[in-house]
Amino acid sequence: MPTDELISVAQAMVAKGRGILAADESSPTIKKRFDSINVESTEENRRSYRGLLFDTPGFEKHVSGVIMFDETLRQKAADGTPFPDLLTSKGVVPGIKVDKGAKPLAGFPDEKITEGLDGLRDRLKEYYDLGARFTKWRAVITIGHTIPTGFCIDANAHALARFAALSQEAGLVPIVEPEVLMDGSHTIERCEKVTEITLNHVFFQLMAHRVLLEGMVLKPNMVISGKDCDVQAGVHDVAEATVRCFRRSVPASVPGIVFLSGGQSAKLATQNLNAMNAMGDHPWELSFSYGRALQEEALRAWAGKSSNIAKAQKAFYHRAECVGAARYGKYTDAMEAA
Ligand code: 13P
């Protein structure tokens, strides 16, 4: 296993002031995003949209890596440069989502298990050859009256660990993503407990599978109130609960924690990350790997028109700059207006 390369790539992914752009929407998900702006999800439209993000002047100041979908990793910019080469030339690490999605877990109503392990070793080799240097696998944990079950947490933790071990074997840094969903009316306290238990199981399995913790990155949810909970915890409480939860369950040898935005607005996802970093030093870098929160303003500004590309790039750069400032705890409301 090329240990030094794994460690240096993982550290580059969580470099100070920068974070990760999750642009790895699967075909059904990107269709949903395009439907919201009345744009048809054709291969060319998907290529143009991703191309405008990757070509945004200066975005690499705030973005250390990009997670792509299989199709995108094989696509090219307008001048014919393959996307992984374009990103690498800007000092941005190209990555790839390798799971095949969360499917219903047989026998466990309303719970999911992520598929995609069969044949993964061969796919990883090809992704490395195409220029990817990191991978991502998302597991989904749902909170409900009687769920999550311990069985569902264990099954997903096991799959995450197998994915992580295979990725490192192939020289790719795994982003391990156990997402406790914000859907539901649960309190922030319940989210904290479920997130803590989930992370404990995930790290038990990662160690059992002999995964090098220094050569991986964790991508979790923040600890927040359920979307439909009557009492919504504020930014300060979210930051305190999230940091407390991770101190209890994430080894200090993990170089960085890159949060997903999970349906939080762009502004709230920025404020929450900022509050955590404003608390002072932590054992790991606290960073971002946002999909919706980094893209929603750019997507709306673009609206599928090439005449809007500059406007969309400006919106994307602005959000990346705000979240980049949140990496230092230096984001302010005034930056929103700028
Ligand atoms: P969101 O930030 O939109 O939750 O997406 C991140 C991601 O990659 C989910 O797998």
Coordinates of C-alpha atoms and ligand atoms in Angstrom, one line a residue:
M1 CA 0.0 0.0 0.0
P2 CA 1.5 3.4 -1.0
T3 CA 1.1 4.9 2.5
D4 CA 3.0 8.2 1.9
E5 CA 0.9 9.0 -1.1
L6 CA -2.4 8.3 0.7
I7 CA -1.3 10.5 3.6
S8 CA -0.2 13.4 1.4
V9 CA -3.3 13.3 -0.7
A10 CA -5.6 13.2 2.4
Q11 CA -3.7 16.2 3.8
A12 CA -4.1 18.1 0.5
M13 CA -7.8 17.4 0.6
V14 CA -8.2 19.1 4.0
A15 CA -5.7 21.9 3.4
K16 CA -6.3 25.1 5.4
G17 CA -8.9 27.5 4.0
R18 CA -10.1 25.0 1.4
G19 CA -12.6 22.3 1.1
I20 CA -14.3 19.9 -1.3
L21 CA -16.9 20.5 -4.0
A22 CA -19.4 17.5 -4.2
A23 CA -20.4 17.5 -7.9
D24 CA -21.1 13.8 -8.0
E25 CA -24.8 13.8 -8.4
S26 CA -25.9 10.6 -10.0
S27 CA -28.0 10.7 -13.2
P28 CA -31.4 10.7 -11.3
T29 CA -30.2 13.4 -8.8
I30 CA -28.8 15.8 -11.4
K31 CA -32.0 15.4 -13.3
K32 CA -33.9 16.6 -10.2
R33 CA -31.6 19.6 -9.9
F34 CA -32.0 20.5 -13.6
D35 CA -35.8 20.0 -13.4
S36 CA -35.8 22.7 -10.7
I37 CA -34.4 25.2 -13.3
N38 CA -36.3 23.8 -16.2
V39 CA -33.2 22.5 -18.0
E40 CA -33.2 19.1 -19.8
S41 CA -30.7 16.6 -18.3
T42 CA -28.7 15.7 -21.5
E43 CA -25.1 14.6 -21.5
E44 CA -24.1 17.9 -23.1
N45 CA -26.0 20.0 -20.5
R46 CA -24.4 18.0 -17.7
R47 CA -21.0 18.5 -19.3
S48 CA -21.5 22.3 -19.8
Y49 CA -22.7 22.8 -16.2
R50 CA -19.9 20.8 -14.6
G51 CA -17.4 22.5 -17.0
L52 CA -18.5 26.0 -15.9
L53 CA -17.9 25.1 -12.2
F54 CA -14.4 23.6 -12.9
D55 CA -13.5 26.6 -15.1
T56 CA -14.4 29.2 -12.5
P57 CA -11.5 31.6 -12.3
G58 CA -9.7 31.3 -9.0
F59 CA -12.1 28.8 -7.4
E60 CA -9.0 26.6 -6.5
K61 CA -8.1 29.1 -3.8
H62 CA -11.0 27.7 -1.8
V63 CA -11.6 24.3 -3.3
S64 CA -9.0 21.5 -2.7
G65 CA -10.9 18.6 -4.4
V66 CA -13.9 17.8 -6.5
I67 CA -16.0 14.6 -6.3
M68 CA -17.3 13.6 -9.7
F69 CA -19.7 11.0 -11.0
D70 CA -18.5 8.2 -13.4
E71 CA -19.8 10.1 -16.5
T72 CA -18.1 13.4 -15.5
L73 CA -14.7 11.8 -14.9
R74 CA -14.7 10.7 -18.5
Q75 CA -15.9 14.1 -19.9
K76 CA -13.8 16.9 -21.3
A77 CA -13.8 20.7 -21.1
A78 CA -14.7 22.7 -24.2
D79 CA -11.0 22.8 -25.3
G80 CA -10.8 19.0 -25.1
T81 CA -8.9 18.7 -21.8
P82 CA -10.3 15.8 -19.7
F83 CA -11.9 17.1 -16.5
P84 CA -9.5 15.2 -14.2
D85 CA -6.5 16.8 -16.0
L86 CA -8.1 20.3 -15.9
L87 CA -8.6 20.0 -12.1
T88 CA -5.1 18.5 -11.5
S89 CA -3.6 21.4 -13.5
K90 CA -5.2 23.8 -11.0
G91 CA -4.0 21.9 -8.0
V92 CA -7.5 20.5 -7.3
V93 CA -7.6 16.8 -6.5
P94 CA -10.0 14.8 -8.7
G95 CA -12.2 12.3 -6.9
I96 CA -15.0 9.9 -7.8
K97 CA -18.1 8.6 -6.2
V98 CA -17.9 4.8 -6.4
D99 CA -21.0 3.5 -4.6
K100 CA -24.1 2.4 -6.5
G101 CA -26.6 4.1 -4.3
A102 CA -28.6 3.3 -1.1
K103 CA -31.2 0.6 -1.6
P104 CA -33.9 -0.7 0.7
L105 CA -32.4 -3.1 3.3
A106 CA -34.4 -6.4 3.0
G107 CA -36.3 -7.2 6.2
F108 CA -35.8 -3.7 7.7
P109 CA -38.6 -1.4 6.7
D110 CA -37.5 2.2 5.9
E111 CA -33.8 1.5 6.3
K112 CA -31.2 1.4 3.6
I113 CA -28.0 -0.3 2.6
T114 CA -25.5 1.0 0.1
E115 CA -24.6 -1.2 -2.8
G116 CA -21.5 -1.3 -5.1
L117 CA -18.8 -3.6 -3.6
D118 CA -19.0 -6.3 -6.3
G119 CA -16.4 -5.6 -9.0
L120 CA -15.2 -2.5 -7.1
R121 CA -11.5 -3.5 -7.1
D122 CA -11.5 -3.4 -11.0
R123 CA -13.4 -0.1 -11.1
L124 CA -10.9 1.5 -8.7
K125 CA -8.0 0.5 -10.9
E126 CA -9.6 2.2 -13.9
Y127 CA -10.5 5.3 -11.9
Y128 CA -6.9 5.7 -10.7
D129 CA -5.7 5.4 -14.3
L130 CA -8.3 8.1 -15.4
G131 CA -6.6 10.4 -12.8
A132 CA -8.8 10.1 -9.7
R133 CA -6.9 10.2 -6.4
F134 CA -9.8 9.8 -4.0
T135 CA -13.1 8.0 -3.7
K136 CA -16.4 8.5 -1.9
W137 CA -19.0 6.1 -0.6
R138 CA -22.2 7.3 1.1
A139 CA -24.2 5.3 3.6
V140 CA -27.6 6.5 4.8
I141 CA -28.9 6.2 8.3
T142 CA -32.6 7.3 8.9
I143 CA -34.0 8.4 12.2
G144 CA -37.5 7.3 13.0
H145 CA -39.6 6.1 15.9
T146 CA -37.9 2.6 16.1
I147 CA -34.9 3.2 13.8
P148 CA -32.1 3.1 13.1
T149 CA -31.6 -0.5 14.1
G150 CA -28.2 -1.6 15.3
F151 CA -28.2 -4.1 12.4
C152 CA -28.6 -1.4 9.8
I153 CA -25.8 0.7 11.3
D154 CA -23.5 -2.4 11.4
A155 CA -24.3 -3.5 7.9
N156 CA -23.5 0.0 6.5
A157 CA -20.4 0.4 8.7
H158 CA -19.1 -2.9 7.4
A159 CA -19.7 -1.9 3.7
L160 CA -18.0 1.5 4.3
A161 CA -15.0 -0.2 5.8
R162 CA -14.7 -2.7 2.9
F163 CA -14.9 0.2 0.4
A164 CA -12.2 2.1 2.4
A165 CA -9.8 -0.8 2.5
L166 CA -10.2 -1.5 -1.2
S167 CA -9.7 2.2 -2.0
Q168 CA -6.5 2.4 -0.1
E169 CA -5.3 -0.9 -1.7
A170 CA -5.8 0.9 -5.1
G171 CA -3.8 4.0 -3.9
L172 CA -7.0 6.1 -3.5
V173 CA -8.0 8.1 -0.4
P174 CA -11.5 7.0 0.7
I175 CA -14.0 9.6 1.8
V176 CA -16.1 7.7 4.3
E177 CA -19.6 9.2 4.4
P178 CA -22.1 7.9 7.0
E179 CA -25.0 10.4 6.6
V180 CA -27.5 10.5 9.4
L181 CA -30.4 12.2 7.6
M182 CA -32.0 15.4 8.8
D183 CA -35.4 14.2 7.6
G184 CA -37.8 13.7 10.5
S185 CA -39.1 15.5 13.6
H186 CA -36.4 14.3 16.0
T187 CA -34.5 16.7 18.3
I188 CA -30.9 17.7 18.1
E189 CA -30.2 15.5 21.1
R190 CA -31.4 12.4 19.2
C191 CA -29.3 13.3 16.2
E192 CA -26.3 13.6 18.4
K193 CA -26.8 10.2 20.0
V194 CA -27.5 8.5 16.7
T195 CA -24.5 10.2 15.0
E196 CA -22.2 9.2 17.9
I197 CA -23.3 5.5 17.8
T198 CA -23.0 5.4 14.1
L199 CA -19.5 6.9 14.1
N200 CA -18.4 4.4 16.9
H201 CA -19.5 1.5 14.7
V202 CA -17.9 3.0 11.6
F203 CA -14.5 3.4 13.3
F204 CA -14.7 0.0 14.9
Q205 CA -15.1 -1.5 11.4
L206 CA -12.5 0.7 9.8
M207 CA -9.9 -0.5 12.3
A208 CA -11.1 -4.1 12.0
H209 CA -10.5 -3.8 8.2
R210 CA -7.0 -2.4 8.8
V211 CA -7.8 1.0 7.2
L212 CA -5.1 3.6 7.6
L213 CA -6.8 6.4 9.5
E214 CA -4.2 8.9 8.4
G215 CA -5.0 8.2 4.8
M216 CA -8.8 8.7 4.9
V217 CA -11.3 11.6 5.2
L218 CA -14.6 11.4 7.1
K219 CA -17.7 13.0 5.6
P220 CA -20.5 13.2 8.2
N221 CA -23.6 15.1 8.8
M222 CA -23.5 18.0 11.3
V223 CA -25.5 17.4 14.5
I224 CA -28.7 19.4 13.9
S225 CA -32.4 19.3 14.7
G226 CA -34.6 17.1 12.4
K227 CA -36.1 19.2 9.5
D228 CA -39.6 18.9 11.0
C229 CA -38.7 19.3 14.7
D230 CA -40.6 22.2 16.3
V231 CA -37.6 23.5 18.1
Q232 CA -34.7 24.2 15.7
A233 CA -31.3 24.4 17.5
G234 CA -29.4 27.6 16.6
V235 CA -25.9 27.9 15.2
H236 CA -24.1 28.0 18.6
D237 CA -25.8 24.8 19.8
V238 CA -25.2 23.0 16.5
A239 CA -21.5 23.9 16.7
E240 CA -21.2 22.8 20.3
A241 CA -23.1 19.5 19.8
T242 CA -21.3 18.6 16.6
V243 CA -17.8 19.2 18.1
R244 CA -18.7 17.3 21.3
C245 CA -20.0 14.4 19.3
F246 CA -16.9 14.1 17.1
R247 CA -14.5 14.5 20.0
R248 CA -16.2 11.4 21.5
S249 CA -16.1 9.3 18.4
V250 CA -13.4 10.3 15.8
P251 CA -9.8 9.4 16.4
A252 CA -7.3 12.3 16.2
S253 CA -5.3 10.4 13.6
V254 CA -8.0 11.2 11.0
P255 CA -6.7 14.3 9.2
G256 CA -10.0 15.9 8.5
I257 CA -13.8 16.0 8.8
V258 CA -15.5 17.4 5.7
F259 CA -19.2 18.0 6.4
L260 CA -22.0 17.4 3.9
S261 CA -24.7 20.1 3.7
G262 CA -27.5 17.6 3.6
G263 CA -30.3 20.1 2.7
Q264 CA -29.2 23.1 4.8
S265 CA -29.3 26.4 3.0
A266 CA -26.0 27.7 1.6
K267 CA -25.9 30.4 4.3
L268 CA -26.7 28.1 7.2
A269 CA -24.2 25.5 6.2
T270 CA -21.6 28.3 6.0
Q271 CA -22.6 29.8 9.4
N272 CA -22.5 26.4 11.1
L273 CA -19.0 25.5 9.8
N274 CA -17.8 29.0 10.7
A275 CA -19.0 28.6 14.3
M276 CA -17.2 25.3 14.8
N277 CA -13.9 26.7 13.5
A278 CA -14.3 29.9 15.6
M279 CA -14.3 27.7 18.7
G280 CA -10.6 27.3 18.3
D281 CA -8.3 24.4 17.5
H282 CA -9.6 20.9 17.0
P283 CA -7.8 17.5 16.7
W284 CA -8.7 17.4 13.0
E285 CA -9.4 19.9 10.2
L286 CA -13.1 20.8 10.2
S287 CA -14.0 21.5 6.5
F288 CA -16.7 21.1 3.9
S289 CA -17.7 18.8 1.1
Y290 CA -20.9 20.5 0.1
G291 CA -23.0 19.6 -2.9
R292 CA -26.2 21.7 -2.7
A293 CA -24.8 24.4 -0.4
L294 CA -22.0 25.2 -2.8
Q295 CA -24.0 24.9 -6.0
E296 CA -27.5 26.1 -5.5
E297 CA -26.8 29.8 -6.2
A298 CA -24.7 29.0 -9.2
L299 CA -27.2 26.6 -10.6
R300 CA -30.0 29.2 -10.4
A301 CA -27.8 31.9 -11.9
W302 CA -26.9 29.6 -14.8
A303 CA -30.5 28.4 -15.7
G304 CA -29.1 26.5 -18.6
K305 CA -28.0 29.5 -20.7
S306 CA -24.5 30.0 -21.9
S307 CA -25.0 33.7 -21.7
N308 CA -25.3 33.3 -17.9
I309 CA -22.0 31.4 -17.4
A310 CA -20.1 34.4 -16.0
K311 CA -22.9 35.2 -13.6
A312 CA -23.0 31.5 -12.4
Q313 CA -19.2 31.4 -12.0
K314 CA -19.4 34.6 -9.9
A315 CA -22.1 33.1 -7.7
F316 CA -20.1 29.9 -7.3
Y317 CA -16.9 31.8 -6.5
H318 CA -18.7 33.9 -3.9
R319 CA -20.0 30.9 -2.0
A320 CA -16.7 29.1 -2.2
E321 CA -15.0 32.2 -0.8
C322 CA -17.5 32.5 2.1
V323 CA -17.1 28.8 3.0
G324 CA -13.4 29.1 2.6
A325 CA -13.5 31.9 5.2
A326 CA -15.6 29.7 7.4
R327 CA -12.6 27.3 7.4
Y328 CA -10.8 29.9 9.5
G329 CA -13.9 31.0 11.5
K330 CA -13.6 34.3 9.7
Y331 CA -16.9 34.4 7.8
T332 CA -19.1 37.4 8.4
D333 CA -22.6 38.5 7.4
A334 CA -21.0 41.4 5.5
M335 CA -19.4 38.8 3.1
E336 CA -22.9 37.7 2.1
A337 CA -23.7 41.2 0.8
A338 CA -20.4 41.6 -1.0
Ligands
13P1 P1 -25.0 17.8 0.0 O1 -24.0 18.7 0.5 O2 -25.9 18.4 -1.0 O3 -25.7 17.0 1.1 O4 -24.2 16.7 -0.9 C1 -23.0 16.2 -0.4 C2 -22.9 14.8 -0.9 O5 -21.9 14.5 -1.6 C3 -23.9 13.8 -0.5 O6 -23.4 12.5 -0.8

